Short mmCIF file of C-alpha atoms in Angstrom, two decimals:
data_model
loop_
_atom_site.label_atom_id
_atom_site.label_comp_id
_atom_site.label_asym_id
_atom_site.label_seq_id
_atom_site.Cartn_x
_atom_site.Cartn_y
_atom_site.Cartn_z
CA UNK A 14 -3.03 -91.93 34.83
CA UNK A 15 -2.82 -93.19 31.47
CA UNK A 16 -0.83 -91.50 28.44
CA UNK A 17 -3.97 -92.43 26.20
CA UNK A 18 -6.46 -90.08 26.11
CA UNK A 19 -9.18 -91.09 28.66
CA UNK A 20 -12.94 -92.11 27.58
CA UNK A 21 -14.66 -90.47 30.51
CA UNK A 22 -17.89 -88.74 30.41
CA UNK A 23 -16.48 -85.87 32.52
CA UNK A 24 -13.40 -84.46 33.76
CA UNK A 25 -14.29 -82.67 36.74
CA UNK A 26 -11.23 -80.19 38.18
CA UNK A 27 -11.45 -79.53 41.90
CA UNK A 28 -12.79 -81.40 44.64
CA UNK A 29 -14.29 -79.69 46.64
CA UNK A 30 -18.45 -79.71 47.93
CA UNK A 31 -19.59 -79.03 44.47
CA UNK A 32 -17.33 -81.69 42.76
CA UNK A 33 -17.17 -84.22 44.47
CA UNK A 34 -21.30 -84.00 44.13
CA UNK A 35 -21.28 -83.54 40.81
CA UNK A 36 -18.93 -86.54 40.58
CA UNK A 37 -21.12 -88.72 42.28
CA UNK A 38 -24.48 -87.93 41.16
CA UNK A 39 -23.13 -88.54 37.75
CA UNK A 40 -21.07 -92.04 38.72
CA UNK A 41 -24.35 -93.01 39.91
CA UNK A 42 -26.14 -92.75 36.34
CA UNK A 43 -23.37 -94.92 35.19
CA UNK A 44 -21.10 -91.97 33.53
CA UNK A 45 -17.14 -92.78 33.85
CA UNK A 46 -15.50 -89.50 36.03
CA UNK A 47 -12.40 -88.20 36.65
CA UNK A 48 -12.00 -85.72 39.24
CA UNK A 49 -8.57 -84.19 39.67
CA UNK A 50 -7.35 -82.27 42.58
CA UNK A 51 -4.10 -80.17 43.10
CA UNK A 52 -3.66 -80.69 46.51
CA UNK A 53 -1.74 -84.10 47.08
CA UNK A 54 -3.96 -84.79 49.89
CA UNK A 55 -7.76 -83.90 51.17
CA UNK A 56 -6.98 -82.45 54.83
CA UNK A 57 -10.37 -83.50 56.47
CA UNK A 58 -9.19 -82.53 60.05
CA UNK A 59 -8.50 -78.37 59.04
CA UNK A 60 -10.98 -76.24 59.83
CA UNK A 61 -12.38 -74.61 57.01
CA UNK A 62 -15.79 -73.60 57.92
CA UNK A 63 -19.22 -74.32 58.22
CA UNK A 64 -22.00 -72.72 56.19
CA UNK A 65 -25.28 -73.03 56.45
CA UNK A 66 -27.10 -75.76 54.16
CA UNK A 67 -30.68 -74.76 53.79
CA UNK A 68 -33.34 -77.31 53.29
CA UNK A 69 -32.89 -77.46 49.39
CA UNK A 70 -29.72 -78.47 49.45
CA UNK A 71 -30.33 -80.89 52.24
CA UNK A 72 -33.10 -82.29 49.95
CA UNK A 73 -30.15 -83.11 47.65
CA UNK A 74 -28.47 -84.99 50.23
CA UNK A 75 -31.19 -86.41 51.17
CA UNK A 76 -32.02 -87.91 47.43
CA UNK A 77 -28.58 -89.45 47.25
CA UNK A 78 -28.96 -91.43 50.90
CA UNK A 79 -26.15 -89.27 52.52
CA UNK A 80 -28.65 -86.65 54.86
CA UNK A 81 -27.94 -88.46 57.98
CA UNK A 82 -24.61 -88.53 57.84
CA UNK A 83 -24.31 -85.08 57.29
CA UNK A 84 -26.51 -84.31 60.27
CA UNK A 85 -24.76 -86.19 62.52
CA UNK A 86 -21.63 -84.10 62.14
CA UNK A 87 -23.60 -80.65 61.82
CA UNK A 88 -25.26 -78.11 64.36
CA UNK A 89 -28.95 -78.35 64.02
CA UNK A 90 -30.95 -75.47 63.33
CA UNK A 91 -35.29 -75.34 63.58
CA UNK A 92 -36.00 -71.58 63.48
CA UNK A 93 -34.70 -67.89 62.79
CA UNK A 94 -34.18 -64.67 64.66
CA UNK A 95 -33.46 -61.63 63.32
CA UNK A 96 -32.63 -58.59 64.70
CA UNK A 97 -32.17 -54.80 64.33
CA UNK A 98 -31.40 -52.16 66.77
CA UNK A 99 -33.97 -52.05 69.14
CA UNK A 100 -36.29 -54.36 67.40
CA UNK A 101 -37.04 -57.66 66.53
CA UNK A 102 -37.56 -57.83 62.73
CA UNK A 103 -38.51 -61.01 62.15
CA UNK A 104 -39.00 -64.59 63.40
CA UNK A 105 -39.65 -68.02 61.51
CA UNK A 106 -39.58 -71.82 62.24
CA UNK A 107 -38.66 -74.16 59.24
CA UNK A 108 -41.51 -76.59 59.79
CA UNK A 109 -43.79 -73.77 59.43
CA UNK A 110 -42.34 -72.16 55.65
CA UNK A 111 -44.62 -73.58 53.05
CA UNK A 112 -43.01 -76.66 50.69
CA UNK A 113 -39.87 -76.86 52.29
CA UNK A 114 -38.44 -80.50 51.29
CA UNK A 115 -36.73 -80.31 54.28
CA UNK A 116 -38.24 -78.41 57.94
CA UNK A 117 -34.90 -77.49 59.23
CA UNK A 118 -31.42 -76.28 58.63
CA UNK A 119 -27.70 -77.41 59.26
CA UNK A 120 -24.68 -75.73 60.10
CA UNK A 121 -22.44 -78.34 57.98
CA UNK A 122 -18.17 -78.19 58.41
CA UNK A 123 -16.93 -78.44 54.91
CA UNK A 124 -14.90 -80.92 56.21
CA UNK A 125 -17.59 -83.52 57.45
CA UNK A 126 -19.59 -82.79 53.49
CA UNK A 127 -16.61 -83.99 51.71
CA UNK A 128 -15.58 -86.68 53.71
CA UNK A 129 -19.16 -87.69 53.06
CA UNK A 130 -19.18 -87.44 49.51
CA UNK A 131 -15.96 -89.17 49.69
CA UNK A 132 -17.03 -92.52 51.15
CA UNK A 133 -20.09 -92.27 48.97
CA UNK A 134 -17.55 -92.29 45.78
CA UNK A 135 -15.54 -95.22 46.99
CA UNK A 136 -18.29 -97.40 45.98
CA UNK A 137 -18.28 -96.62 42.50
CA UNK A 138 -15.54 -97.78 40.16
CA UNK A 139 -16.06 -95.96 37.20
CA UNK A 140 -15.01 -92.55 39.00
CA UNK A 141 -11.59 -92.17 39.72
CA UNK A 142 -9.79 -89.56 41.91
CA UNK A 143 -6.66 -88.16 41.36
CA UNK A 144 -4.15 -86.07 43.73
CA UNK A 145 -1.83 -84.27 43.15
CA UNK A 146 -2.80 -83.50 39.50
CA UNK A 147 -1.82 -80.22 37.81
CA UNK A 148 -4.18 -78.99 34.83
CA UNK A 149 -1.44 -77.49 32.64
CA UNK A 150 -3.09 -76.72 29.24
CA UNK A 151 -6.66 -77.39 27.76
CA UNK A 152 -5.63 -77.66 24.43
CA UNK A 153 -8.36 -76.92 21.42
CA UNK A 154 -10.15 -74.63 19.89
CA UNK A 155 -12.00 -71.67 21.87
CA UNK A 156 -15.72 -72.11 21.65
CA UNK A 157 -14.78 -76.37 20.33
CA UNK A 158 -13.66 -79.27 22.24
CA UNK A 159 -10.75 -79.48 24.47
CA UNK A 160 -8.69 -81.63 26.08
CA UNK A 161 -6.55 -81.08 29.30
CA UNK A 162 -2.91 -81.28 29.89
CA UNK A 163 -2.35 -82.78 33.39
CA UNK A 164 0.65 -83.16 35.24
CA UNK A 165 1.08 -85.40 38.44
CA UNK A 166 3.85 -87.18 40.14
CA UNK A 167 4.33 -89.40 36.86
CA UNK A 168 4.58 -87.25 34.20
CA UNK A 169 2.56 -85.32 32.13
CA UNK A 170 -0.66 -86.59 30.47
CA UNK A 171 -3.35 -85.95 27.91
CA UNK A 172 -7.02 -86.66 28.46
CA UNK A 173 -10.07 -86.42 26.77
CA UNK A 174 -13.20 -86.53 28.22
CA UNK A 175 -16.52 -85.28 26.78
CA UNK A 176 -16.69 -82.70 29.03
CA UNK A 177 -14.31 -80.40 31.20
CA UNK A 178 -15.73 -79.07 34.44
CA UNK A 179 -14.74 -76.71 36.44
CA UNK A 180 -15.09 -76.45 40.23
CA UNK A 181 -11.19 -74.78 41.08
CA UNK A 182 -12.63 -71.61 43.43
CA UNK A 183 -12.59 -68.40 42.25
CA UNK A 184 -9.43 -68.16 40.94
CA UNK A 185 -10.48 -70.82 38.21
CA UNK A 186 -7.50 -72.34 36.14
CA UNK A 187 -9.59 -73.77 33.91
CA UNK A 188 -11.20 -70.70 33.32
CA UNK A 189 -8.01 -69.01 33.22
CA UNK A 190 -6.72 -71.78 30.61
CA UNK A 191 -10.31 -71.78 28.45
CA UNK A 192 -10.01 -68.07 27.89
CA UNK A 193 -13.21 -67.01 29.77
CA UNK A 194 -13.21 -63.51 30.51
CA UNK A 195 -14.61 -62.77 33.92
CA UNK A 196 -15.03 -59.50 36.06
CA UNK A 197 -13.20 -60.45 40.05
CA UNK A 198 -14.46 -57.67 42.07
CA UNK A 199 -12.88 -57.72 45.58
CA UNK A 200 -14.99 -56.87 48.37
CA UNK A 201 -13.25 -54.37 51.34
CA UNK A 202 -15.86 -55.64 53.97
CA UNK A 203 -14.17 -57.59 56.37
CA UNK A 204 -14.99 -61.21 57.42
CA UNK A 205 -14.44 -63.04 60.83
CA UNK A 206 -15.83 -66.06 61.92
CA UNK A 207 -14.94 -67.86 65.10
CA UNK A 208 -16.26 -70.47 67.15
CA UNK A 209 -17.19 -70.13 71.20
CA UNK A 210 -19.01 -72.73 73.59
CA UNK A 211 -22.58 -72.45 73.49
CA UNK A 212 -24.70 -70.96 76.24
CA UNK A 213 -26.98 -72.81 78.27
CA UNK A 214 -30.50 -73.36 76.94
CA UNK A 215 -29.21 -71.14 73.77
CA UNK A 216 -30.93 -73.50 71.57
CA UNK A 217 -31.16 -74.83 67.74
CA UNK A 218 -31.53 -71.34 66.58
CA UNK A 219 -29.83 -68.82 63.49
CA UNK A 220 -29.77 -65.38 64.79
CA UNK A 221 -28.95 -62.27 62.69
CA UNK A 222 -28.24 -58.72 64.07
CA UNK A 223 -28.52 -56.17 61.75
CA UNK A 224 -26.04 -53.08 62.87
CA UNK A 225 -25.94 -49.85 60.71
CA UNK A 226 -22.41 -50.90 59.89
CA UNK A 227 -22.11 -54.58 60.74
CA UNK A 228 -23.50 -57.96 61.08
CA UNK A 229 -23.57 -60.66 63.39
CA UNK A 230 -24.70 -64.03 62.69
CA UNK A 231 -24.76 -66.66 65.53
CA UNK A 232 -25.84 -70.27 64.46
CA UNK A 233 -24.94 -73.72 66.34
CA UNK A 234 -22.12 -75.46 65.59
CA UNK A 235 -21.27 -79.32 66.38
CA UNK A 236 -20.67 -80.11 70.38
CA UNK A 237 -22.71 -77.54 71.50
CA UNK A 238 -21.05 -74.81 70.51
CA UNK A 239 -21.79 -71.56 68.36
CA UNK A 240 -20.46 -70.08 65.23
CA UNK A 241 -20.62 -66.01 65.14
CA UNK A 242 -19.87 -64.87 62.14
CA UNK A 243 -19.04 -60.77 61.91
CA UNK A 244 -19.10 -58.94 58.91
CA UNK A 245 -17.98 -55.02 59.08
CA UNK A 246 -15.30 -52.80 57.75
CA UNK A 247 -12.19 -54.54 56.68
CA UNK A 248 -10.03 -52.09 59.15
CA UNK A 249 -12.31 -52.99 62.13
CA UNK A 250 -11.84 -56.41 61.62
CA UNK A 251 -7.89 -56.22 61.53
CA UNK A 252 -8.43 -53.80 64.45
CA UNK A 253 -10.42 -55.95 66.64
CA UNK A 254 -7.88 -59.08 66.19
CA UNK A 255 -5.19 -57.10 66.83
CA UNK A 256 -5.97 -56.14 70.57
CA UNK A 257 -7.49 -58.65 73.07
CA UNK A 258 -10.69 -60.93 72.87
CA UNK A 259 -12.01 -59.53 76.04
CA UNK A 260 -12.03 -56.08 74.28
CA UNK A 261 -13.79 -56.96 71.41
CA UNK A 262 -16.32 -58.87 73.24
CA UNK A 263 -16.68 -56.50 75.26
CA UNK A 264 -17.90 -53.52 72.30
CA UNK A 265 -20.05 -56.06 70.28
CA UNK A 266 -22.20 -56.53 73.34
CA UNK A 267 -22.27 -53.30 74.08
CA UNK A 268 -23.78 -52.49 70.89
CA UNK A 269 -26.24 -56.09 70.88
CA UNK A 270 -26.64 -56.84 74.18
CA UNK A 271 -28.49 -60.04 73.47
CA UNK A 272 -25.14 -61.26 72.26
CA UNK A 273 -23.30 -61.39 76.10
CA UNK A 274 -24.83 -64.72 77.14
CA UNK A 275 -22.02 -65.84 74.00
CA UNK A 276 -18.88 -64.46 76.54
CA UNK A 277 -19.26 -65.13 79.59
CA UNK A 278 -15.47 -64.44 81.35
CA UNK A 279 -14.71 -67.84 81.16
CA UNK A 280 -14.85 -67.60 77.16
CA UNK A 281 -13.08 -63.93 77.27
CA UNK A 282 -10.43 -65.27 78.97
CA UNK A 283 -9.25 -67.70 76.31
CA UNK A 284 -8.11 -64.96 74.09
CA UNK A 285 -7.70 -65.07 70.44
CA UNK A 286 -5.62 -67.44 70.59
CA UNK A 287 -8.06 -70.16 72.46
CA UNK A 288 -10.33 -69.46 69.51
CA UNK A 289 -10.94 -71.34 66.31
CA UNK A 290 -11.49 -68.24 64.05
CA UNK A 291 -10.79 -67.40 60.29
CA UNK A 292 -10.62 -63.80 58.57
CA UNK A 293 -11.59 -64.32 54.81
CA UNK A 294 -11.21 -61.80 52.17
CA UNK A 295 -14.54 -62.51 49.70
CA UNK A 296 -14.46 -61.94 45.67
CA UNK A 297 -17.13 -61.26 43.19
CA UNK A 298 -16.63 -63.76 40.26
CA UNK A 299 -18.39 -63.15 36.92
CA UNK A 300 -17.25 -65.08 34.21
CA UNK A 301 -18.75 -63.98 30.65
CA UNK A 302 -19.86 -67.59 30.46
CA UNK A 303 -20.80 -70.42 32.13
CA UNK A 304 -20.25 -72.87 29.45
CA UNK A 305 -17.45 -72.66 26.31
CA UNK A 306 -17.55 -75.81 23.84
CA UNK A 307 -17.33 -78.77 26.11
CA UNK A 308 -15.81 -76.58 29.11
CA UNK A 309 -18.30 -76.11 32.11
CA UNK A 310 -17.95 -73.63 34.65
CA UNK A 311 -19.69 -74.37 38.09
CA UNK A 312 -20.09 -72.97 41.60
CA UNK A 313 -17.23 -70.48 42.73
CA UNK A 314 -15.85 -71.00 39.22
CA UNK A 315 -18.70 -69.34 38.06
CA UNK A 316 -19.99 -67.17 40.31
CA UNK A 317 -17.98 -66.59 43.66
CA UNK A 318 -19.67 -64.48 45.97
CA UNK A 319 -19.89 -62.68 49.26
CA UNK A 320 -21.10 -64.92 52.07
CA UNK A 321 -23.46 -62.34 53.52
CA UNK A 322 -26.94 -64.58 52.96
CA UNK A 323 -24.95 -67.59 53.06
CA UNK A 324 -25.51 -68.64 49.87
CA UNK A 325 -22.33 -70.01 48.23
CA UNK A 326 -22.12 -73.49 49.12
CA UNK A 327 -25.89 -73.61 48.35
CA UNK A 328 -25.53 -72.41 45.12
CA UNK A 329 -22.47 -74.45 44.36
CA UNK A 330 -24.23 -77.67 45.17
CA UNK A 331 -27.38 -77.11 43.29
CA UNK A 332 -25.60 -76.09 40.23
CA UNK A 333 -23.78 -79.43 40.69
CA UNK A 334 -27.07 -81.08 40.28
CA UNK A 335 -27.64 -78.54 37.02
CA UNK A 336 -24.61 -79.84 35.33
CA UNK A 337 -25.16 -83.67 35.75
CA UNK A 338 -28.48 -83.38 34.55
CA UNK A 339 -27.36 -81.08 31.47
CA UNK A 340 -23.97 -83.63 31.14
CA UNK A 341 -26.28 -86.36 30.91
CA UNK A 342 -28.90 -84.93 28.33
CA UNK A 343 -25.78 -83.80 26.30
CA UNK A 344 -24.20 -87.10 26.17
CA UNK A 345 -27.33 -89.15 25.94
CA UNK A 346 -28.65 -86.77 22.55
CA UNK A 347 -25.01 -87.07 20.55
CA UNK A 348 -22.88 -84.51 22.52
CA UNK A 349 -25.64 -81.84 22.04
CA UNK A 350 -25.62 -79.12 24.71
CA UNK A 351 -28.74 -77.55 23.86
CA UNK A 352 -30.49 -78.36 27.34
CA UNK A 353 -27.44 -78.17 29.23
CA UNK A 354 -27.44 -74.04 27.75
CA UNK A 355 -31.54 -74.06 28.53
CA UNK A 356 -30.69 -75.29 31.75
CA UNK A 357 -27.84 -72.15 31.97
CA UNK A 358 -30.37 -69.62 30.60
CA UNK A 359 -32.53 -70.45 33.19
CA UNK A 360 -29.62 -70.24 35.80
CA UNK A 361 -27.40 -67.60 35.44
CA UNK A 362 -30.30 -64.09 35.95
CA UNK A 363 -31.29 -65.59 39.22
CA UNK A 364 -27.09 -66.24 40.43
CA UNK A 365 -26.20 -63.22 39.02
CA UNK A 366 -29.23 -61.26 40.62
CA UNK A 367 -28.02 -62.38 43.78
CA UNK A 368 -24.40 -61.59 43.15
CA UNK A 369 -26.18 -57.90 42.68
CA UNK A 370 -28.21 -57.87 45.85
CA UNK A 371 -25.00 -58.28 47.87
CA UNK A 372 -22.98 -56.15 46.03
CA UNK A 373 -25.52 -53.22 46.47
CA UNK A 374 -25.60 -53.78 50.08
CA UNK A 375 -21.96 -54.33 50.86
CA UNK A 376 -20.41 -52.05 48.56
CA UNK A 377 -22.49 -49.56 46.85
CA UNK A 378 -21.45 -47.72 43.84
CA UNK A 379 -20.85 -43.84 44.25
CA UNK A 380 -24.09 -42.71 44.29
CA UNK A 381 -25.91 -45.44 45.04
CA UNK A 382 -28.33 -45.38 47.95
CA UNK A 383 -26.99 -47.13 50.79
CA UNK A 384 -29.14 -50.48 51.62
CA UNK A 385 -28.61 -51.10 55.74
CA UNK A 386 -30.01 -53.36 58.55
CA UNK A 387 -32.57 -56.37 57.96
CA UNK A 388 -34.20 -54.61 54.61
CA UNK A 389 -30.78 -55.65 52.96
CA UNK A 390 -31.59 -59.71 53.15
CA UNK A 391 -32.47 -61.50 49.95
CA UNK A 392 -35.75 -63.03 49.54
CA UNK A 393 -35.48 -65.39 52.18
CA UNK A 394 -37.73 -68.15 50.92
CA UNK A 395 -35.68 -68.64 47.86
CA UNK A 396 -32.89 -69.64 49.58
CA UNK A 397 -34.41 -71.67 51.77
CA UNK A 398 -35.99 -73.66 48.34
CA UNK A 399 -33.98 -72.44 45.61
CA UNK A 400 -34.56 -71.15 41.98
CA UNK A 401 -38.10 -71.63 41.58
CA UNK A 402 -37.77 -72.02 37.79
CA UNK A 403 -35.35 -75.44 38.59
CA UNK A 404 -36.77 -76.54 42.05
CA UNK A 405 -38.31 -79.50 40.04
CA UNK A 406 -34.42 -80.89 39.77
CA UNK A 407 -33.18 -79.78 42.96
CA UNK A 408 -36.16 -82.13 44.65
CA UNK A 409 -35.72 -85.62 42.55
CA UNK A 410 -35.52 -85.42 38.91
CA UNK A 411 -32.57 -87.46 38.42
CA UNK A 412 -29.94 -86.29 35.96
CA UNK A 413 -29.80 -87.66 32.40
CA UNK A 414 -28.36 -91.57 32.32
CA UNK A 415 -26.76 -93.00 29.42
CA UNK A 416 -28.48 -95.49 27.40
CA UNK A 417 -28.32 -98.61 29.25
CA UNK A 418 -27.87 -96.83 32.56
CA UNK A 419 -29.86 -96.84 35.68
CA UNK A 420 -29.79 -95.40 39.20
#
């Protein structure tokens, strides 16, 4: 890293999904990037997941050539179930919901989308990725442009890009550094996800069972197998991974008997500890704003949420697509930012609103009605197409180039 200050368009902090996109879509309109990353290394082998990537998003992928690769390392998904007691609530296919850019779904390991987006940036030299970099300081004025303090294994170093982005996860340094107040609610519903062999003839479906006080999502997962996802009451959660598999199995079914086909003995008897699984504790992010002088604040940076409607990594990506379009305008009109904050006005209502929806559902303010079983889901054609207001950028209008520039 050099001592001078750096001439890149954008300094982009965190590489995960949403930066490593943002990197790349704008390396691709010939912008010079830096993306720095704390970790000294991008563990591509851990498991860390696999949301669901609805057919906007895909359409992204799709734009920038990297669709198929994707698919080949997700589960495939062509319709929806879903499910409250004693009824069937609702069904859908994807080919069948009008304008979708894409007529199906994929269950994507955040592994296999950044080890995508990683190959795709090793064919462009002007963005460059650093490990084990340390943002220590952005010094500058609140509100005026900054520059970021960055320590690595050589030393410590100053660099000045046009813009600072941030895409560090909920607990935002750069936030944290910029002075951008933010409300972090915490969330006491618990979270479990684990993965199990697929049935026979269970097929490329998303189900989700709506229980008065929990909810299972099943969805295919790579090798023919299935993720369930449970959300509930924090104490069940620690409850149920505290005694055996079998057990647990055992009471979910009893309560969604659709679901036994999922444990069959031979799946009981691997226990917990034959099962990939994470418990993850979900936060509320709200950052008083998005955007501070030249400091950007994207995806869980700017609005971490619950993943009850699966909706985060959605999100994150398409505001990736937001910011290089608004990055580009900005540094293709003399460092204005007036469309990158149009683009933001538009943006923020419709994030926020959804931040509310889940929050109301999951955990109601004292007398607040409680919202419960399938009437709780957002408007589901939204997030299978996105913010209608900026579904023209999320389906092909390429973000701003600098003079000169071309895709």
């Amino acid at each position: 890293m050099p001592d001078d200050p750096s001439s890149s368009t954008a300094c982009i902090v965190g590489a995960g999904p949403a930066g490593l996109l943002l990197a790349l879509l704008l390396g691709r309109a010939g912008h010079r990037v830096t993306v720095l990353e704390r970790s000294p290394h991008i563990d591509l082998d851990r498991w860390a997941g696999a949301p669901v990537l609805q057919p906007v998003s895909l359409r992204i992928l799709e734009r920038e050539g990297l669709l198929d690769q994707v698919r080949a390392g997700a589960g495939f998904i062509d319709s929806g179930e879903v499910r409250a007691p004693g009824q069937d609530v609702a069904r859908y296919a994807y080919q069948e919901l009008p304008d979708a850019p894409v007529p199906y779904a994929l269950t994507v390991p955040v592994t296999v989308l950044r080890g995508t987006l990683l190959r795709a940036l090793e064919e462009l030299p002007g963005v460059d990725i650093r490990l084990g970099a340390t943002v220590e300081d952005l010094p500058g004025a609140a509100g005026g442009r900054r520059e970021l303090s960055v320590t690595d294994g050589q030393g410590t170093h100053r660099l000045s890009p046009d813009f600072i982005v941030g895409c560090d996860g909920k607990f935002s340094a750069v936030r944290e550094l910029a002075g951008i107040p933010a409300e972090v609610f915490t969330y006491d519903r618990g979270y479990l996800d684990f993965v199990v062999p697929a049935p026979p003839g269970w097929g490329p479906q998303i189900t989700m069972n709506f229980q008065d006080d929990a909810y299972v999502l099943t969805m295919p997962y790579p090798g023919d197998r299935l993720i369930v996802v449970w959300i509930t009451a924090e104490e069940r959660v620690d409850a149920a991974l505290a005694g055996s598999f079998a057990r647990f199995a055992a009471e979910l079914t009893e309560r969604a008997p659709e679901l036994a086909d999922i444990f069959p003995a031979e799946v009981t008897a691997l226990g917990w500890e034959g099962i990939p699984r994470r418990q993850v504790q979900h936060h509320m992010v709200r950052p008083e704003r998005w955007l501070d002088g030249n400091v950007l604040l994207i995806g869980d940076s700017a609005h971490a949420m619950h993943a009850f409607g699966g909706q985060g990594l959605n999100t994150s990506l398409q505001d990736a697509v937001l910011a290089a379009e608004g990055i580009g305008r900005a540094v293709g009109a003399d460092g204005s930012t007036t469309a990158l904050e149009e683009l933001l006005r538009l943006r923020l209502p419709y994030v926020e609103g959804f931040q509310e929806t889940q929050r109301r559902t999951l955990a109601p303010r004292p007398g607040e009605p409680a919202r419960r079983n399938a009437d709780t889901l957002p408007d589901f054609l939204r997030m299978v197409l996105g913010q209608p207001e900026l579904r023209h950028l999320w389906n092909g209008v390429p973000a701003g180039a600098p003079a000169g520039a071309s895709r």
